[in-house]
Coordinates of C-alpha atoms in Angstrom, one line a residue:
Chain O
X831 CA 6.3 -20.4 -6.8
X832 CA 4.1 -18.8 -4.2
X833 CA 3.0 -15.4 -5.5
X834 CA 0.3 -12.8 -5.4
X835 CA -0.4 -13.6 -9.0
X836 CA 0.4 -16.8 -10.7
X837 CA 3.5 -16.7 -12.9
X838 CA 2.7 -19.8 -14.8
X839 CA -0.7 -21.2 -14.0
X840 CA -1.6 -24.7 -15.0
X841 CA -3.3 -24.7 -18.4
X842 CA -7.1 -24.5 -18.0
X843 CA -9.3 -27.1 -19.6
X844 CA -9.9 -26.3 -23.2
X845 CA -13.7 -25.9 -22.7
X846 CA -13.1 -23.3 -20.0
X847 CA -10.5 -20.8 -21.2
X848 CA -8.8 -18.6 -18.6
X849 CA -10.4 -15.1 -18.5
X850 CA -8.0 -12.4 -19.7
X851 CA -5.8 -10.5 -17.4
X852 CA -4.9 -6.9 -17.8
X853 CA -1.5 -8.0 -19.0
X854 CA -2.8 -10.5 -21.5
X855 CA -5.2 -7.8 -22.9
X856 CA -2.3 -5.4 -23.4
X857 CA -0.1 -8.1 -24.9
X858 CA -2.9 -9.0 -27.3
X859 CA -3.8 -5.4 -28.4
X860 CA -3.4 -4.9 -32.1
X861 CA -0.8 -2.5 -33.4
X862 CA -3.5 -0.1 -34.5
X863 CA -4.5 0.4 -30.8
X864 CA -1.1 2.0 -30.0
X865 CA -0.3 5.7 -30.4
X866 CA 3.2 7.2 -30.7
X867 CA 4.3 9.7 -28.1
X868 CA 6.0 12.7 -29.9
X869 CA 9.7 12.9 -29.2
X870 CA 9.2 16.6 -28.3
X871 CA 7.1 15.5 -25.4
X872 CA 9.7 13.2 -23.9
X873 CA 12.0 14.6 -21.2
X874 CA 15.0 12.2 -20.9
X875 CA 16.9 12.4 -17.6
X876 CA 20.1 10.5 -17.3
X877 CA 21.3 9.8 -13.7
X878 CA 24.8 8.9 -12.8
X879 CA 25.4 5.2 -13.3
X880 CA 23.6 4.9 -16.6
X881 CA 20.2 5.1 -15.1
X882 CA 17.7 6.6 -17.5
X883 CA 14.4 8.1 -16.5
X884 CA 11.9 9.2 -19.2
X885 CA 9.1 11.6 -18.5
X886 CA 6.2 12.3 -20.8
X887 CA 5.2 16.0 -20.6
X888 CA 1.5 16.8 -20.2
X889 CA -0.1 17.9 -23.5
X890 CA -1.7 21.3 -23.9
X891 CA -3.9 22.7 -22.6
X892 CA -2.7 21.2 -19.3
X893 CA 0.1 23.0 -17.4
X894 CA 1.2 24.7 -20.6
X895 CA 3.1 27.5 -18.8
X896 CA 5.2 25.2 -16.8
X897 CA 5.9 22.7 -19.6
X898 CA 7.1 25.7 -21.8
X899 CA 9.5 26.5 -19.0
X900 CA 10.6 22.9 -18.7
X901 CA 11.4 22.8 -22.4
X902 CA 13.5 25.9 -22.1
X903 CA 15.3 24.5 -19.1
X904 CA 16.1 21.3 -21.0
X905 CA 17.2 23.2 -24.1
X906 CA 19.6 25.3 -22.0
X907 CA 21.0 22.1 -20.3
X908 CA 20.0 23.7 -17.0
X909 CA 19.6 20.4 -15.1
X910 CA 23.0 19.0 -16.1
X911 CA 25.0 18.7 -12.9
X912 CA 22.0 19.1 -10.6
X913 CA 20.8 16.2 -8.4
X914 CA 18.1 14.2 -6.7
X915 CA 17.9 16.0 -3.4
X916 CA 15.0 14.5 -1.6
X917 CA 13.5 11.0 -1.2
X918 CA 10.6 10.8 1.3
X919 CA 9.1 7.3 1.8
X920 CA 5.5 6.9 0.6
X921 CA 5.6 10.4 -0.8
X922 CA 7.9 11.9 -3.3
X923 CA 11.4 11.9 -5.0
X924 CA 12.5 15.5 -5.8
X925 CA 15.3 16.8 -8.0
X926 CA 16.8 20.2 -9.0
X927 CA 19.6 22.5 -8.0
X928 CA 20.8 21.7 -4.5
X929 CA 22.2 25.2 -4.1
X930 CA 18.9 26.9 -5.1
X931 CA 21.1 29.6 -6.5
X932 CA 21.7 28.6 -10.1
X933 CA 20.5 31.3 -12.4
X934 CA 17.6 30.3 -14.6
X935 CA 17.9 30.8 -18.4
X936 CA 16.1 33.6 -20.2
X937 CA 12.5 33.1 -21.0
X938 CA 11.4 31.4 -17.8
X939 CA 8.0 32.9 -17.0
X940 CA 6.0 32.7 -13.8
X941 CA 2.6 30.9 -14.1
X942 CA -0.6 32.0 -12.4
X943 CA -2.1 29.8 -9.7
X944 CA -5.3 29.6 -11.7
X945 CA -3.5 27.3 -14.1
X946 CA -3.4 24.5 -11.4
X947 CA -6.8 23.6 -13.0
X948 CA -8.0 23.7 -16.6
X949 CA -11.5 24.8 -17.6
X950 CA -13.6 21.9 -19.1
X951 CA -14.6 23.9 -22.1
X952 CA -10.9 24.6 -22.9
X953 CA -10.3 20.9 -22.8
X954 CA -13.2 20.1 -25.0
X955 CA -12.1 22.6 -27.5
X956 CA -8.4 21.5 -27.6
X957 CA -9.0 17.8 -27.6
X958 CA -12.3 16.9 -29.3
X959 CA -11.4 13.1 -29.3
X960 CA -12.1 12.0 -25.7
X961 CA -10.8 8.7 -24.3
X962 CA -13.3 6.0 -23.7
X963 CA -14.5 5.3 -20.3
X964 CA -15.1 1.9 -19.0
X965 CA -18.1 0.2 -17.5
X966 CA -17.0 -2.5 -15.2
X967 CA -18.7 -5.2 -17.3
X968 CA -16.9 -4.1 -20.3
X969 CA -18.3 -2.1 -23.2
X970 CA -16.8 1.3 -23.6
X971 CA -18.7 4.4 -24.2
X972 CA -17.3 7.6 -25.7
X973 CA -18.2 10.6 -23.6
X974 CA -17.2 14.2 -23.8
X975 CA -15.7 15.6 -20.7
X976 CA -17.8 18.7 -21.2
X977 CA -20.8 16.6 -20.4
X978 CA -19.8 16.9 -16.8
X979 CA -20.6 20.5 -16.7
X980 CA -24.2 20.0 -17.5
X981 CA -24.9 17.1 -15.3
X982 CA -26.5 17.4 -11.9
X983 CA -25.1 15.0 -9.4
X984 CA -22.7 12.9 -11.4
X985 CA -22.6 10.1 -8.9
X986 CA -26.3 9.4 -9.6
X987 CA -25.5 8.6 -13.2
X988 CA -22.6 6.3 -12.3
X989 CA -23.3 2.7 -13.2
X990 CA -23.2 0.2 -10.4
X991 CA -19.6 -0.7 -9.6
X992 CA -17.8 2.1 -11.3
X993 CA -17.7 4.9 -8.8
X994 CA -16.9 8.1 -10.7
X995 CA -16.8 10.2 -7.6
X996 CA -14.0 9.7 -5.3
X997 CA -12.8 11.3 -2.1
X998 CA -11.1 14.1 -4.0
X999 CA -13.2 14.9 -7.0
X1000 CA -16.7 14.8 -8.5
X1001 CA -15.5 12.9 -11.5
X1002 CA -12.5 10.9 -12.6
X1003 CA -11.7 10.0 -16.2
X1004 CA -8.9 8.9 -18.5
X1005 CA -8.6 11.4 -21.3
X1006 CA -6.3 10.7 -24.2
X1007 CA -4.2 8.5 -21.9
X1008 CA -4.0 10.9 -19.0
X1009 CA -5.8 10.5 -15.6
X1010 CA -8.0 13.4 -14.9
X1011 CA -10.1 14.5 -12.0
X1012 CA -12.8 17.2 -12.3
X1013 CA -15.5 19.2 -10.7
X1014 CA -18.3 20.7 -12.7
X1015 CA -16.1 23.5 -14.1
X1016 CA -12.5 22.4 -14.2
X1017 CA -10.3 19.4 -14.5
X1018 CA -6.8 18.6 -13.2
X1019 CA -4.3 15.8 -13.3
X1020 CA -4.4 13.8 -10.0
X1021 CA -1.2 13.0 -8.0
X1022 CA -1.0 9.3 -8.9
X1023 CA 2.1 7.2 -8.6
X1024 CA 4.7 8.3 -11.1
X1025 CA 3.1 11.7 -11.9
X1026 CA 5.5 14.6 -12.0
X1027 CA 4.8 17.9 -10.3
X1028 CA 6.5 21.3 -9.8
X1029 CA 8.0 22.1 -6.4
X1030 CA 7.2 25.6 -5.2
X1031 CA 7.4 27.9 -2.2
X1032 CA 4.4 29.5 -0.5
X1033 CA 1.6 31.1 -2.4
X1034 CA 1.6 33.0 -4.7
X1035 CA 4.7 31.2 -5.9
X1036 CA 3.8 28.4 -8.3
X1037 CA 7.3 27.1 -9.1
X1038 CA 9.1 27.5 -12.4
X1039 CA 9.5 23.9 -13.3
X1040 CA 13.2 23.8 -12.4
X1041 CA 12.4 21.9 -9.2
X1042 CA 10.4 18.7 -10.0
X1043 CA 9.2 15.7 -8.1
X1044 CA 7.4 12.4 -8.7
X1045 CA 5.1 10.4 -6.5
X1046 CA 6.5 7.2 -5.0
X1047 CA 3.7 6.0 -2.8
X1048 CA 0.0 6.2 -2.2
X1049 CA -1.4 9.0 -4.3
X1050 CA -1.1 12.2 -2.2
X1051 CA -4.3 13.6 -3.7
X1052 CA -4.5 16.4 -1.1
X1053 CA -1.8 18.1 -3.3
X1054 CA -4.2 18.1 -6.3
X1055 CA -5.1 21.7 -7.4
X1056 CA -2.4 23.0 -5.0
X1057 CA 0.6 22.2 -7.2
X1058 CA 1.1 21.9 -10.9
X1059 CA 1.3 18.4 -12.4
X1060 CA 3.3 18.6 -15.6
X1061 CA 3.8 15.0 -16.7
X1062 CA 4.5 11.4 -15.7
X1063 CA 7.4 9.0 -15.6
X1064 CA 6.9 6.4 -18.3
X1065 CA 10.3 4.5 -18.0
X1066 CA 13.0 4.1 -15.4
X1067 CA 10.6 4.9 -12.4
X1068 CA 12.5 2.2 -10.4
X1069 CA 15.7 4.3 -10.6
X1070 CA 13.9 6.9 -8.5
X1071 CA 11.5 4.9 -6.3
X1072 CA 14.3 2.6 -5.0
X1073 CA 16.7 5.4 -4.0
X1074 CA 17.7 5.5 -0.4
X1075 CA 15.3 7.6 1.7
X1076 CA 16.6 10.9 3.0
X1077 CA 16.9 11.3 6.8
X1078 CA 16.6 15.0 7.0
X1079 CA 13.3 17.0 7.3
X1080 CA 10.8 16.0 4.6
X1081 CA 13.2 13.4 3.4
X1082 CA 15.9 15.8 2.1
X1083 CA 19.4 14.3 2.2
X1084 CA 21.6 15.6 5.0
X1085 CA 24.8 15.5 3.0
X1086 CA 25.7 16.1 -0.6
X1087 CA 27.3 12.6 -0.9
X1088 CA 23.8 11.1 -0.5
X1089 CA 22.4 12.8 -3.6
X1090 CA 22.1 11.2 -6.9
X1091 CA 23.8 13.3 -9.6
X1092 CA 21.9 14.2 -12.7
X1093 CA 24.2 13.9 -15.7
X1094 CA 21.9 15.5 -18.2
X1095 CA 18.3 16.2 -19.1
X1096 CA 17.2 16.6 -22.7
X1097 CA 14.1 16.5 -24.8
X1098 CA 14.2 13.3 -26.8
X1099 CA 13.8 15.4 -30.0
X1100 CA 17.1 17.1 -29.1
X1101 CA 19.1 13.8 -28.8
X1102 CA 21.0 12.2 -31.6
X1103 CA 18.7 9.8 -33.4
X1104 CA 20.8 6.8 -32.2
X1105 CA 20.2 7.8 -28.5
X1106 CA 16.6 8.9 -28.9
X1107 CA 14.1 6.7 -27.0
X1108 CA 10.6 6.1 -28.4
X1109 CA 7.4 5.1 -26.7
X1110 CA 3.8 4.5 -27.5
X1111 CA 0.7 4.2 -25.3
X1112 CA -2.5 2.1 -25.6
X1113 CA -5.1 4.4 -27.0
X1114 CA -7.7 5.1 -24.4
X1115 CA -10.5 5.2 -26.9
X1116 CA -9.7 1.7 -28.1
X1117 CA -11.6 -1.5 -27.4
X1118 CA -8.4 -2.9 -25.9
X1119 CA -8.3 -0.1 -23.3
X1120 CA -11.9 -0.6 -22.4
X1121 CA -11.2 -4.3 -21.9
X1122 CA -8.1 -3.5 -19.9
X1123 CA -10.1 -1.2 -17.5
X1124 CA -12.8 -3.7 -17.2
X1125 CA -10.2 -6.3 -16.2
X1126 CA -8.5 -4.0 -13.7
X1127 CA -11.9 -3.3 -12.1
X1128 CA -13.0 -6.9 -12.1
X1129 CA -10.2 -9.5 -12.1
X1130 CA -11.7 -12.8 -13.1
X1131 CA -8.5 -14.7 -13.9
X1132 CA -7.6 -17.8 -11.8
X1133 CA -5.9 -16.1 -8.9
X1134 CA -8.9 -14.0 -8.0
X1135 CA -11.9 -15.2 -6.1
X1136 CA -13.8 -12.0 -6.0
X1137 CA -13.8 -9.1 -8.5
X1138 CA -13.5 -5.7 -6.9
X1139 CA -16.4 -4.0 -8.8
X1140 CA -14.5 -0.8 -9.3
X1141 CA -11.1 0.8 -9.7
X1142 CA -9.4 3.8 -8.3
X1143 CA -8.2 6.3 -11.0
X1144 CA -4.7 5.9 -9.6
X1145 CA -4.8 2.1 -9.7
X1146 CA -5.3 2.3 -13.5
X1147 CA -2.0 3.0 -15.1
X1148 CA -2.2 3.5 -18.8
X1149 CA -0.1 1.0 -20.6
X1150 CA 3.0 2.5 -22.2
X1151 CA 5.7 0.5 -24.1
X1152 CA 9.1 1.2 -25.6
X1153 CA 9.5 1.1 -29.4
X1154 CA 12.6 -0.3 -30.9
Chain C
X275 CA 14.2 25.6 0.4
X276 CA 11.8 24.7 -2.3
X277 CA 9.6 21.9 -1.1
X278 CA 6.2 20.4 -1.3
X279 CA 5.6 21.4 2.2
X280 CA 7.3 24.1 4.0
X281 CA 10.1 22.9 6.4
X282 CA 10.2 26.2 8.4
X283 CA 7.5 28.6 7.4
X284 CA 7.9 32.2 8.3
X285 CA 6.0 32.9 11.5
X286 CA 2.5 34.1 10.9
X287 CA 1.3 37.3 12.4
X288 CA 0.2 36.8 16.0
X289 CA -3.3 37.8 15.2
X290 CA -3.6 35.0 12.7
X291 CA -2.1 31.8 14.0
X292 CA -1.0 29.2 11.5
X293 CA -3.7 26.4 11.2
X294 CA -2.5 23.1 12.6
X295 CA -0.9 20.5 10.3
X296 CA -1.4 16.8 10.7
X297 CA 2.2 16.7 12.0
X298 CA 1.6 19.5 14.6
X299 CA -1.6 17.8 15.8
X300 CA 0.3 14.5 16.4
X301 CA 3.2 16.3 18.0
X302 CA 0.8 18.1 20.4
X303 CA -1.4 15.1 21.3
X304 CA -1.3 14.5 25.1
X305 CA 0.3 11.4 26.4
X306 CA -3.2 10.1 27.4
X307 CA -4.1 9.9 23.7
X308 CA -1.5 7.3 23.0
X309 CA -1.9 3.5 23.4
X310 CA 0.8 0.9 23.9
X311 CA 1.1 -1.9 21.3
X312 CA 1.5 -5.2 23.2
X313 CA 5.0 -6.7 22.6
X314 CA 3.3 -10.0 21.7
X315 CA 1.7 -8.2 18.7
X316 CA 5.1 -7.0 17.3
X317 CA 6.9 -9.1 14.8
X318 CA 10.5 -8.0 14.6
X319 CA 12.4 -8.8 11.3
X320 CA 16.1 -8.2 11.2
X321 CA 17.6 -8.0 7.7
X322 CA 21.2 -8.3 6.9
X323 CA 23.1 -5.0 7.5
X324 CA 21.3 -4.1 10.8
X325 CA 18.1 -3.1 9.1
X326 CA 15.2 -3.7 11.4
X327 CA 11.6 -3.9 10.2
X328 CA 8.8 -4.1 12.8
X329 CA 5.3 -5.4 11.9
X330 CA 2.3 -5.0 14.1
X331 CA 0.1 -8.1 13.8
X332 CA -3.6 -7.6 13.2
X333 CA -5.7 -8.0 16.4
X334 CA -8.4 -10.7 16.8
X335 CA -10.8 -11.3 15.3
X336 CA -9.1 -10.3 12.1
X337 CA -7.0 -13.0 10.3
X338 CA -6.7 -14.9 13.6
X339 CA -5.8 -18.2 11.9
X340 CA -2.9 -16.7 10.0
X341 CA -1.6 -14.7 12.8
X342 CA -1.6 -17.8 15.0
X343 CA 0.5 -19.5 12.3
X344 CA 2.9 -16.5 12.1
X345 CA 3.4 -16.6 15.9
X346 CA 4.4 -20.3 15.6
X347 CA 6.7 -19.7 12.7
X348 CA 8.5 -16.9 14.6
X349 CA 8.7 -19.1 17.8
X350 CA 10.3 -21.8 15.8
X351 CA 12.8 -19.4 14.2
X352 CA 11.5 -20.5 10.8
X353 CA 12.3 -17.3 8.9
X354 CA 15.9 -17.2 10.1
X355 CA 18.0 -17.6 7.0
X356 CA 15.2 -16.9 4.5
X357 CA 15.2 -13.8 2.3
X358 CA 13.4 -11.0 0.6
X359 CA 12.8 -12.7 -2.8
X360 CA 10.6 -10.2 -4.7
X361 CA 10.4 -6.5 -5.2
X362 CA 7.9 -5.3 -7.8
X363 CA 7.7 -1.5 -8.3
X364 CA 4.5 0.1 -7.3
X365 CA 3.2 -3.2 -5.9
X366 CA 4.8 -5.4 -3.3
X367 CA 8.0 -6.6 -1.5
X368 CA 7.7 -10.3 -0.6
X369 CA 9.8 -12.5 1.6
X370 CA 10.0 -16.1 2.7
X371 CA 11.9 -19.3 1.8
X372 CA 13.5 -19.0 -1.6
X373 CA 13.6 -22.8 -2.0
X374 CA 9.9 -23.2 -1.2
X375 CA 10.9 -26.5 0.3
X376 CA 11.7 -25.7 3.9
X377 CA 9.5 -27.8 6.2
X378 CA 7.0 -25.9 8.3
X379 CA 7.0 -26.4 12.0
X380 CA 4.2 -28.4 13.7
X381 CA 0.9 -26.7 14.4
X382 CA 0.7 -24.7 11.2
X383 CA -3.0 -25.0 10.2
X384 CA -4.7 -24.1 6.9
X385 CA -7.2 -21.3 7.1
X386 CA -10.5 -21.2 5.2
X387 CA -11.1 -18.6 2.5
X388 CA -14.1 -17.4 4.4
X389 CA -11.6 -15.8 6.8
X390 CA -10.6 -13.2 4.2
X391 CA -13.4 -11.2 5.6
X392 CA -14.8 -10.8 9.1
X393 CA -18.5 -10.6 10.0
X394 CA -19.5 -7.2 11.4
X395 CA -21.3 -8.7 14.4
X396 CA -18.1 -10.6 15.3
X397 CA -16.2 -7.3 15.3
X398 CA -18.8 -5.6 17.4
X399 CA -18.7 -8.4 19.9
X400 CA -14.9 -8.6 20.1
X401 CA -14.2 -4.8 20.1
X402 CA -17.0 -2.9 21.7
X403 CA -14.9 0.3 21.7
X404 CA -15.0 1.6 18.2
X405 CA -12.6 4.3 16.8
X406 CA -14.0 7.7 16.2
X407 CA -14.7 8.8 12.7
X408 CA -14.0 12.2 11.5
X409 CA -16.1 14.8 9.8
X410 CA -14.1 16.9 7.5
X411 CA -14.9 20.1 9.5
X412 CA -13.7 18.5 12.7
X413 CA -15.9 17.2 15.4
X414 CA -15.6 13.5 15.9
X415 CA -18.5 11.2 16.3
X416 CA -18.3 7.8 17.8
X417 CA -20.1 5.2 15.8
X418 CA -20.4 1.4 16.1
X419 CA -19.3 -0.5 13.0
X420 CA -22.3 -2.7 13.5
X421 CA -24.5 0.3 12.6
X422 CA -23.4 -0.3 9.0
X423 CA -25.4 -3.5 8.9
X424 CA -28.7 -1.8 9.6
X425 CA -28.2 1.2 7.3
X426 CA -29.8 1.4 3.9
X427 CA -27.6 3.1 1.5
X428 CA -24.6 4.3 3.5
X429 CA -23.5 6.9 1.0
X430 CA -26.6 8.9 1.6
X431 CA -25.7 9.3 5.2
X432 CA -22.2 10.5 4.4
X433 CA -21.6 14.1 5.3
X434 CA -20.6 16.4 2.5
X435 CA -16.9 16.1 1.8
X436 CA -16.3 12.8 3.6
X437 CA -17.1 10.1 1.1
X438 CA -17.4 6.9 3.0
X439 CA -18.0 4.8 -0.1
X440 CA -15.0 4.3 -2.3
X441 CA -14.3 2.3 -5.5
X442 CA -13.8 -0.9 -3.5
X443 CA -16.2 -0.8 -0.6
X444 CA -19.5 0.5 0.7
X445 CA -17.9 1.9 3.8
X446 CA -14.4 2.7 5.1
X447 CA -13.5 3.3 8.7
X448 CA -10.6 3.4 11.1
X449 CA -11.3 0.9 13.9
X450 CA -9.0 0.8 16.9
X451 CA -6.2 2.2 14.7
X452 CA -6.7 -0.2 11.8
X453 CA -8.1 0.8 8.4
X454 CA -11.2 -1.2 7.5
X455 CA -13.4 -1.5 4.5
X456 CA -16.8 -3.1 4.7
X457 CA -20.0 -4.0 3.0
X458 CA -23.2 -4.5 4.9
X459 CA -22.2 -7.9 6.3
X460 CA -18.4 -8.1 6.5
X461 CA -15.3 -6.0 7.0
X462 CA -11.8 -6.5 5.8
X463 CA -8.4 -4.7 6.1
X464 CA -7.6 -2.9 2.8
X465 CA -4.4 -3.2 0.9
X466 CA -2.9 0.2 1.9
X467 CA 0.8 1.1 1.7
X468 CA 2.7 -0.9 4.3
X469 CA 0.0 -3.4 5.1
X470 CA 1.2 -7.0 5.3
X471 CA -0.4 -9.9 3.5
X472 CA -0.1 -13.6 3.0
X473 CA 1.3 -15.0 -0.3
X474 CA -0.7 -17.9 -1.6
X475 CA -1.2 -20.3 -4.5
X476 CA -4.4 -20.7 -6.4
X477 CA -7.7 -21.2 -4.6
X478 CA -8.5 -23.0 -2.4
X479 CA -5.0 -22.4 -1.0
X480 CA -5.0 -19.4 1.4
X481 CA -1.3 -19.4 2.3
X482 CA 0.1 -20.4 5.7
X483 CA 1.7 -17.1 6.7
X484 CA 5.2 -18.3 5.9
X485 CA 5.3 -16.2 2.7
X486 CA 4.5 -12.6 3.4
X487 CA 4.5 -9.3 1.5
X488 CA 4.0 -5.6 2.0
X489 CA 2.5 -3.0 -0.3
X490 CA 5.1 -0.4 -1.6
X491 CA 2.9 1.7 -4.0
X492 CA -0.6 2.8 -4.8
X493 CA -3.0 0.6 -2.8
X494 CA -3.7 -2.5 -4.9
X495 CA -7.2 -2.7 -3.5
X496 CA -8.2 -5.3 -6.1
X497 CA -6.4 -7.8 -3.8
X498 CA -8.9 -7.0 -1.0
X499 CA -10.9 -10.0 0.1
X500 CA -8.8 -12.2 -2.2
X501 CA -5.8 -12.4 0.2
X502 CA -5.4 -12.3 3.9
X503 CA -4.1 -9.1 5.5
X504 CA -2.4 -9.9 8.7
X505 CA -0.7 -6.7 9.9
X506 CA 1.2 -3.6 8.9
X507 CA 4.8 -2.4 8.9
X508 CA 5.1 0.3 11.7
X509 CA 8.9 0.8 11.5
X510 CA 11.7 0.3 9.0
X511 CA 9.4 0.4 6.0
X512 CA 12.1 2.2 4.1
X513 CA 14.4 -0.9 4.3
X514 CA 11.9 -2.7 2.2
X515 CA 10.5 0.0 -0.1
X516 CA 13.9 1.1 -1.2
X517 CA 15.2 -2.3 -2.2
X518 CA 16.4 -2.8 -5.8
X519 CA 13.5 -3.9 -7.9
X520 CA 13.6 -7.5 -9.2
X521 CA 13.9 -8.0 -13.0
X522 CA 12.3 -11.4 -13.2
X523 CA 8.6 -12.1 -13.7
X524 CA 6.5 -10.3 -11.1
X525 CA 9.6 -8.6 -9.8
X526 CA 11.2 -11.8 -8.4
X527 CA 15.0 -11.6 -8.3
X528 CA 16.7 -13.7 -11.0
X529 CA 19.7 -14.6 -8.9
X530 CA 20.2 -15.5 -5.2
X531 CA 22.8 -12.8 -4.8
X532 CA 20.1 -10.1 -5.4
X533 CA 18.1 -11.3 -2.4
X534 CA 18.2 -9.6 1.0
X535 CA 19.0 -12.1 3.7
X536 CA 16.7 -12.3 6.7
X537 CA 18.8 -12.8 9.8
X538 CA 16.0 -13.5 12.2
X539 CA 12.3 -12.9 12.9
X540 CA 11.0 -12.9 16.5
X541 CA 8.0 -11.6 18.4
X542 CA 9.2 -8.7 20.5
X543 CA 7.9 -10.5 23.5
X544 CA 10.5 -13.2 22.8
X545 CA 13.4 -10.8 22.6
X546 CA 15.6 -9.9 25.6
X547 CA 14.3 -6.8 27.2
X548 CA 17.3 -4.8 26.1
X549 CA 16.6 -5.6 22.5
X550 CA 12.8 -5.3 22.6
X551 CA 11.3 -2.4 20.7
X552 CA 8.2 -0.7 21.9
X553 CA 5.6 1.4 20.1
X554 CA 2.4 3.2 20.7
X555 CA -0.3 4.6 18.4
X556 CA -2.5 7.6 18.5
X557 CA -5.9 6.4 19.9
X558 CA -8.4 6.6 17.1
X559 CA -11.2 7.5 19.5
X560 CA -9.3 10.5 20.8
X561 CA -10.0 14.1 19.9
X562 CA -6.4 14.3 18.6
X563 CA -7.1 11.6 16.0
X564 CA -10.3 13.4 15.0
X565 CA -8.4 16.6 14.5
X566 CA -5.7 14.7 12.6
X567 CA -8.2 13.2 10.2
X568 CA -9.8 16.6 9.7
X569 CA -6.5 18.1 8.9
X570 CA -5.6 15.3 6.5
X571 CA -8.9 15.8 4.7
X572 CA -8.7 19.6 4.7
X573 CA -5.2 21.0 4.8
X574 CA -5.4 24.7 5.8
X575 CA -1.8 25.4 6.7
X576 CA 0.2 27.9 4.7
X577 CA 1.4 25.7 1.9
X578 CA -2.2 24.8 0.8
X579 CA -4.5 27.0 -1.3
X580 CA -7.4 24.6 -1.4
X581 CA -8.5 21.9 1.1
X582 CA -9.4 18.6 -0.5
X583 CA -12.7 18.0 1.2
X584 CA -12.1 14.3 1.7
X585 CA -9.4 11.7 2.3
X586 CA -8.8 8.2 1.0
X587 CA -8.7 5.5 3.6
X588 CA -5.2 4.6 2.4
X589 CA -4.1 8.3 2.6
X590 CA -4.7 8.3 6.3
X591 CA -1.9 6.5 8.0
X592 CA -2.5 6.1 11.8
X593 CA 0.3 7.8 13.7
X594 CA 2.7 5.3 15.4
X595 CA 5.8 6.2 17.4
X596 CA 8.6 4.4 19.1
X597 CA 8.8 4.5 22.9
X598 CA 12.2 4.6 24.6

C-alpha cells in the first residue's frame, strides 16, 4: 500500500536490523517508564453522539488560577448543555456557552495577565525533577530549566542539529511531559496542536476558563504569552478536529443547529469508577523518551532517506496511552 | 463575543488608530499587488457532494517531473472514480486509487530522488525576480536566494527577531509566493499545512504523482527532502481537513464505504470557461506582503499584549483569493 510511512515493510536482513521508529520505541518502553496521570487532572468532556474528549490540565505552577476556575466550573456542571461554537480551519475549535449569559458559579476568580508566563525560579522550586532533553544523536542529559537564566546566548550552547531557539522563544524544552518555551526569565506553554487555551476579551480581561479552545492546525505561536494555556487534549482529539468548519466570522457557526452539544464535563475523579478513564505518559526523563526524541529528530527507518537533524517543539508530541 | 481575536473591536480613539492586522493589510492591498495564477497551474478536484478542492501546482523548476506526470494524469481523467483513502489526525489526508491496480496512462515517467531538492543556482536562473523578505519591524528588502550560497553562517546575518534558521533548515524564505527552506546548496518546499505531496513506496521509489496527500496538522517537516512536494491547496481545504479520521493503520479507512469518492480531477485550463475557477495571490515582492509578514511576526492590534518577534515559515500562509 502506497503510504507516507510503510505499514508493513519487508523484513530487513538479519544482519542489518531496521532502525527503531518513534512508534517502535514507544511500544517497547518498559512499564517503569510510564507515569500515571492523576484522575483529578483529567477533564472529561462528553459530546453528543458518545464522543468523548479527555483534557489533561496543566500542573502547578502553570496557569494555576485558570485551572482552579476550571475545576470549579466542572464541579458545578457548568458546561453541561453548552456547545462547540466555533471551528476555524488551521486554527482552533472553541466551546462554551453560546448565549454568553449563563451565570458563573461562585468562586470563579479573575487571573492577572502576568500569569500568562511563569517565572523560571518558580518552576525550579515546584518541580525539581526536570525532564530530559534530547541530543539528536541520542544520549539524554538532565538539565534544570533554571540554568537558562544564567546562560548568555543559549543558541551558542545548542548542539549541532538541535536548535533550542526557535522563531518564538529563546529556549524550548519538554518539562515533565509538557512542552515549554522560555526566555531568560519566564517560561510558558506553547500553542502546539491539541493544547487547550482560555478564550478572552480584550486586555485586561484574561478569560475565566469557561470559554476554552484547542489548536487544530499549525501551531499559532503568536498567541503564546497573550492567552493562557491550561492543558492539552490527550484523547478524542479527532472528535474536535474533524468537526465541520464554521462559515461565520472567525469560524463561528452561523446557526445553533451547526453547533455540537456538550452533554457534560467532569473531572475524572468525580466520575463513578466504572466510567473513569485513566491515562499514563512516557516519562520525559526516561531513556525511552530520549530515544523517542532522537528518532523524531532523525528518522533513520527504511522510509526515510535523510534525517532532519532537528525537531520543532510542536512536532514532538509526548506519548500518552489509555490504561485499562 | 468571546474570541481569540476580536470580531468587531470597539473603535479606537481617533488620535490612536488601531494598528493594522494581517487581514486588514490584505484587504487594503491595491489591485496591482495581486498576481493571477495561470489556469494551467490549477488542479481542480471535485469530491462527491459538490465539494471542490483547488490545488496550485508548484512552478518550475520545482518538482517538474512530478507535476508533468500530474498534468498527464488529469488530462487522461485518471483520478475520476478514485477516492480519499486515508485521513490521519494531525498529519495527512491522502487520495488515489484504492485498488492500487489501476493502470497509469502513457507518458508517466519515474523521477529521480535527487529532484526532492532543487539547486539554488537553478532557481536563480529560472526565477530572477525573488520575493521580498520581511524584517520584523517592517521594511522589506529584496534578496536573491542565490545569496545564500555565498554566505558563511546565515544565522549571523539574521536581524534580531526574524530567525531565518529553524529546526529543519539553514534558511527559510518566501519565493514568488511559495515557502522555501534551503541549505547552502539546495532549496525545497517545506511540509506546511495544506502543502501537497506525492505518496511513495520505499526508496528508490519516488511516487508517480497518482497518489497525493496534503498536510492537515502541525507541519511534519521531517518529511522535507524525503518526499516530493508538488503544490498546495488554495481553496476547499476544509473539505479535506474535516473528513472523518480513518481508524486503520496510518489512518487508512478500514472499509470502502468510509472513503470520499473523487468525481473528477481536471486542470482548470481544461474546464469549460463557465466552470473554470480563477485565483490570484498577494505578490510576495510587494510592500503589502512585507507589511503582512511584519504583522504576522509582530501582532500589535488590540487583542495582542506582546508581539512574538518572529514567525515560523509554516505560520505565514501567502494570501490567495478567488477572482470572479
